[in-house]
CSV table of C-alpha atoms in Angstrom, one decimal:
chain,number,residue,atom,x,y,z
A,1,UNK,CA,59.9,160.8,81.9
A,2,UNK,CA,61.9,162.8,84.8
A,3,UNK,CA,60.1,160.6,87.2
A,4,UNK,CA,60.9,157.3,86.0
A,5,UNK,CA,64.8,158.4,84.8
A,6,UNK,CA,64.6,159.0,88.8
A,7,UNK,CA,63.3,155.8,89.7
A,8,UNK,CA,65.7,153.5,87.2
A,9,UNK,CA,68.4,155.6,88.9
A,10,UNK,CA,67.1,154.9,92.4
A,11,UNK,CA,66.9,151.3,91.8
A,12,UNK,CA,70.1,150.8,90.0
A,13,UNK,CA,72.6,151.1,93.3
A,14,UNK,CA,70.5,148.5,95.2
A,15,UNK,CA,70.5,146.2,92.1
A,16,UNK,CA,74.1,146.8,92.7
A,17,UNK,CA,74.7,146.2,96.2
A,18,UNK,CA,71.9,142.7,95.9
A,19,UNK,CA,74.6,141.9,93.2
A,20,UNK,CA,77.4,142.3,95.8
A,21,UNK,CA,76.1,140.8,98.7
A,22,UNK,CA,75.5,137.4,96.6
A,23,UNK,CA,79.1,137.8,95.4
A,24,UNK,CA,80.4,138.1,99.2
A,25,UNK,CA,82.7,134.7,100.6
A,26,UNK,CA,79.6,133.0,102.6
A,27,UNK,CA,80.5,133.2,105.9
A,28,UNK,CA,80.5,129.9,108.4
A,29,UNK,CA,81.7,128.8,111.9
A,30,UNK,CA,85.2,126.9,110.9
A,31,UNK,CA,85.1,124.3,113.5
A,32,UNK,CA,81.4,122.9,112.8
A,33,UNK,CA,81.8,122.6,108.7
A,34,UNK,CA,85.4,120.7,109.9
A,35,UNK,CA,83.1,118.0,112.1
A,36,UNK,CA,80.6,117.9,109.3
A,37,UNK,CA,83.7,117.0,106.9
A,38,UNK,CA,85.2,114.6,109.7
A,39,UNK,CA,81.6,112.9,110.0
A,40,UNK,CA,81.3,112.6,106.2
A,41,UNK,CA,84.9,111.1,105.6
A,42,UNK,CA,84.3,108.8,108.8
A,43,UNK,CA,81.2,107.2,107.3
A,44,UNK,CA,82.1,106.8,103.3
A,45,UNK,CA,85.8,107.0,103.7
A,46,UNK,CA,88.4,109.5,102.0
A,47,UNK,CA,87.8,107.8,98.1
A,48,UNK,CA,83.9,107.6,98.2
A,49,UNK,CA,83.7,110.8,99.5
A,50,UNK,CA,84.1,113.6,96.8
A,51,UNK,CA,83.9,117.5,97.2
A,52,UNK,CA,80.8,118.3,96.4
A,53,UNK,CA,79.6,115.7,99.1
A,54,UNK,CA,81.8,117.8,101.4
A,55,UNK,CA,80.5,121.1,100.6
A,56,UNK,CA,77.0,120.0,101.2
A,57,UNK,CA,77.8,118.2,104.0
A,58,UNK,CA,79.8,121.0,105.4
A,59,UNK,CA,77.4,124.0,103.6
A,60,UNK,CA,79.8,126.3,102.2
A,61,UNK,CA,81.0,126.2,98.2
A,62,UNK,CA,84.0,124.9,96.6
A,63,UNK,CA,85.6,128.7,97.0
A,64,UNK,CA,85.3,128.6,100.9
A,65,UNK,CA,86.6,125.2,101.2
A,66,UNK,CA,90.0,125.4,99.2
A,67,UNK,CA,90.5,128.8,101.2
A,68,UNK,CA,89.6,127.4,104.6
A,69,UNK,CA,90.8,124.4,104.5
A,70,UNK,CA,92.9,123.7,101.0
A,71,UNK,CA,92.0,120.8,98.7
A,72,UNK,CA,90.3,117.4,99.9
A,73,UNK,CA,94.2,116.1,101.2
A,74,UNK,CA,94.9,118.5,103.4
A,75,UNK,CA,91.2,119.2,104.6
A,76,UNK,CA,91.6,114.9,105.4
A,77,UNK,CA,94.6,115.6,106.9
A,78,UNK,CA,92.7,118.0,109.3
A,79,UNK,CA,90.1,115.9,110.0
A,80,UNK,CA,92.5,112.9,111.1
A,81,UNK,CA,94.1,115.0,113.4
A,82,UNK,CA,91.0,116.2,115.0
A,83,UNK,CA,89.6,113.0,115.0
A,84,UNK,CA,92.3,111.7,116.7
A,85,UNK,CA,92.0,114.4,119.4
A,86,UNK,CA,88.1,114.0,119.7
A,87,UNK,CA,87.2,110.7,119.2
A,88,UNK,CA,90.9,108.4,118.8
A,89,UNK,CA,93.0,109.2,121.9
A,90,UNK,CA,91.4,106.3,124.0
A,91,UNK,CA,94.1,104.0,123.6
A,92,UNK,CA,96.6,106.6,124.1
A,93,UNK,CA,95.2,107.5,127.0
A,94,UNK,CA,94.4,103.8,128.3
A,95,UNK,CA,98.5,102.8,127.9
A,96,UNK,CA,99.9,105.9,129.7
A,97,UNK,CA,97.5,105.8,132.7
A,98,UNK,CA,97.3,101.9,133.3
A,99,UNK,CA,99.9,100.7,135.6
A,100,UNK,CA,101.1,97.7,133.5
A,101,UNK,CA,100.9,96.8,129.7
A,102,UNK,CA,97.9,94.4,130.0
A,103,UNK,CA,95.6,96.8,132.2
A,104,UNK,CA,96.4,99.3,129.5
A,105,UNK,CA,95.3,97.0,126.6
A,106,UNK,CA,92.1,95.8,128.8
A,107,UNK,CA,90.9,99.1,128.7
A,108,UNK,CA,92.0,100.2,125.2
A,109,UNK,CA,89.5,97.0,124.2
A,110,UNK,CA,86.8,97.5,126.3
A,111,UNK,CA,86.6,101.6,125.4
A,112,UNK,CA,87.1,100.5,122.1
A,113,UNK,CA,83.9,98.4,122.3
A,114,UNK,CA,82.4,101.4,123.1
A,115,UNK,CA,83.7,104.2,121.0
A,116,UNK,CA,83.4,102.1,118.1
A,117,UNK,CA,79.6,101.2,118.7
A,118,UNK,CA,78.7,105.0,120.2
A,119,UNK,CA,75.3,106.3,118.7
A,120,UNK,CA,74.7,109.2,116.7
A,121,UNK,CA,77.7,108.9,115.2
A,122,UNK,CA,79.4,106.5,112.4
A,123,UNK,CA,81.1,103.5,113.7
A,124,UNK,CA,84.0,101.9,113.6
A,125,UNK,CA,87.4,104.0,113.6
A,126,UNK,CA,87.9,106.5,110.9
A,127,UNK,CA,91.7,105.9,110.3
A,128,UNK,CA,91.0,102.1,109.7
A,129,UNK,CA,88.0,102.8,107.8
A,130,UNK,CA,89.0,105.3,105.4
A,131,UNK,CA,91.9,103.4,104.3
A,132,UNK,CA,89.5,101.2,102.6
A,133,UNK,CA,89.6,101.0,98.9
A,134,UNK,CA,92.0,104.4,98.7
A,135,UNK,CA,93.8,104.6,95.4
A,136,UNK,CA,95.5,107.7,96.6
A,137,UNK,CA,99.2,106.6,97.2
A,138,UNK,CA,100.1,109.6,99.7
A,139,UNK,CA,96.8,109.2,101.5
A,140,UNK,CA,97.2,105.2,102.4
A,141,UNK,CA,100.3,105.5,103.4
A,142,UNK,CA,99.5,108.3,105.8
A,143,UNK,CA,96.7,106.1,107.6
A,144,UNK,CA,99.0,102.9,107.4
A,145,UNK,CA,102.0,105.0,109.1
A,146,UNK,CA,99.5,106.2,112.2
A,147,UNK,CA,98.0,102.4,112.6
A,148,UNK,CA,101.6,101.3,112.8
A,149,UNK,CA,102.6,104.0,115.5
A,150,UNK,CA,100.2,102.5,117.3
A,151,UNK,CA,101.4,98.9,116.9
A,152,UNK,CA,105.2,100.4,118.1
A,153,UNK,CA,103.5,102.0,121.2
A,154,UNK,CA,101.8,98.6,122.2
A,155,UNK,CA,105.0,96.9,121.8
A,156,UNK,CA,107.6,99.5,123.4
A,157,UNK,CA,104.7,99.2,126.2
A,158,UNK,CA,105.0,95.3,126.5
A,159,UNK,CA,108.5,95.3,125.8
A,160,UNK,CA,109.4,97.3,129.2
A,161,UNK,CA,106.9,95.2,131.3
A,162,UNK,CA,109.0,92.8,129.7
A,163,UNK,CA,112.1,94.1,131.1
A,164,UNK,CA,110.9,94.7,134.7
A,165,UNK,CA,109.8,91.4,135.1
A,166,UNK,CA,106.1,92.4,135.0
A,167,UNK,CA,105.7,89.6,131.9
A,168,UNK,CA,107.6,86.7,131.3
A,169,UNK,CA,111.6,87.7,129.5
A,170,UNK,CA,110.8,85.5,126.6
A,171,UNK,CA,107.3,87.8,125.7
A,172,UNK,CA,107.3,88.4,122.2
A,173,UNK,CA,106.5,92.0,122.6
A,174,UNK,CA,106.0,92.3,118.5
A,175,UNK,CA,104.0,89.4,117.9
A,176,UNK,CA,101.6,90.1,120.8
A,177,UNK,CA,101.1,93.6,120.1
A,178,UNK,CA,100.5,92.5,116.1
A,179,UNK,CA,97.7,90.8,117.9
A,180,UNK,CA,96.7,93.3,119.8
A,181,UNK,CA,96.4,95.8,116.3
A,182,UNK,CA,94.8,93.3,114.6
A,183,UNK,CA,92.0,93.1,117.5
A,184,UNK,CA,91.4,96.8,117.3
A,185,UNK,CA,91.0,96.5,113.7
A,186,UNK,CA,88.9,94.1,113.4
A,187,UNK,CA,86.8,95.5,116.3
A,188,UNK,CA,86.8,98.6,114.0
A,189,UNK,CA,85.0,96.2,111.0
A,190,UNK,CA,82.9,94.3,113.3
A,191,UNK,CA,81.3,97.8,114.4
A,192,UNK,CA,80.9,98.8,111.1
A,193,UNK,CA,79.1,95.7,110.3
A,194,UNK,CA,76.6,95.7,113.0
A,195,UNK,CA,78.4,94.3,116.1
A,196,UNK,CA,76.9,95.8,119.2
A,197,UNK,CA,79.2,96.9,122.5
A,198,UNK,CA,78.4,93.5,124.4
A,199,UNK,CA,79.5,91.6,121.2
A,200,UNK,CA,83.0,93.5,121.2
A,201,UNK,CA,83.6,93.7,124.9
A,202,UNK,CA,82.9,89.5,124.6
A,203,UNK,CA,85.5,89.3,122.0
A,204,UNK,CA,87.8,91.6,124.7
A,205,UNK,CA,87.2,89.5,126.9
A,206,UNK,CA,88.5,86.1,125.0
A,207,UNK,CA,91.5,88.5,123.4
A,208,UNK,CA,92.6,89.1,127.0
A,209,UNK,CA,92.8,85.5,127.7
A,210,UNK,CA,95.3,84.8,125.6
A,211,UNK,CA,97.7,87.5,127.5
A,212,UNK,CA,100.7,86.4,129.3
A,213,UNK,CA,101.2,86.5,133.1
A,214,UNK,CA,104.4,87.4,134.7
């Protein structure tokens, strides 16, 4: 009797402390659940792809999540900006280094024939793709205002060649940078539906032929 009083005693604290170690936060590296999220939103877009996909995606529970990273809005919001830094400053990149508008946008195409085709990874462009089908108000505006900045920095960039003689003066900066946007984004879908990188830098290369020449 003495015995086993000892022995249910014994056993009791590490019952206890197995008890508290499952109820500890689970602990996980920040910046690889947030590429696992940004991978899962980039391939199924922000509607199709629900919480519980993003904790098994990203292998921590619900509780982790919404203290790591808030709810699925602002966790998207995260991953746009990441993505943006990672995977979507090409074309920023391509119209501040180029020396005129139209070098700019040759190379925005041609590394967007190969970003959006790269493998191991979902193609396409995230912030066009997960726009599709999005019933969440806040969440489509968001992705529409960011694909517009773009369209205003192809234009302002057209627009000042424009100005310095570098196009013709009567280049309809909007228009042609509306055409530009519209390339990208249908790049984007052509990716998405199988178009390989020679495919898209071919439809570059008939995009650029339409460009005007100072």
């Amino acid at each position: 009797m003495v015995s086993g009083e000892k022995t249910e005693r014994s056993e009791a604290p590490a019952r206890s402390g197995a008890r508290r170690a499952r109820g500890r936060p689970r602990s996980f590296d920040r910046a690889t659940a947030l590429e696992a999220a940004l991978l899962a939103f980039w391939e199924h877009g922000y509607e199709a792809t629900s919480v519980s996909d993003l904790t098994r995606v990203m292998d921590i529970g619900a509780p982790s999540l919404y203290a790591a990273f808030g709810d699925k809005r602002s966790l998207f919001e995260e991953v746009v900006r990441e993505y943006g830094v990672r995977y979507g400053s090409f074309g920023d990149r391509a119209l501040a280094e180029e020396p005129t508008a139209r070098a700019g946008i040759e190379r925005m195409l041609r590394e967007a024939a190969a970003e959006y085709t790269a493998p191991g990874r979902p193609h396409g462009c995230l912030v066009v793709h997960a726009a599709a089908n999005c019933s969440t108000a806040e969440v489509e505006e968001s992705l529409r205002e960011r694909r517009n900045a773009n369209i205003a920095a192809i234009e302002s960039r057209i627009a000042a060649d424009a100005d310095r003689g570098v196009l013709p003066p009567d280049t309809d900066a909007a228009a042609l940078a509306r055409y530009t946007g519209a390339m990208i984004q249908g790049m984007s879908q052509q990716a998405r539906d199988g178009a390989t990188r020679a495919e898209l830098e071919a439809l570059a290369e008939i995009a650029l032929a339409v460009w005007p020449r100072g």
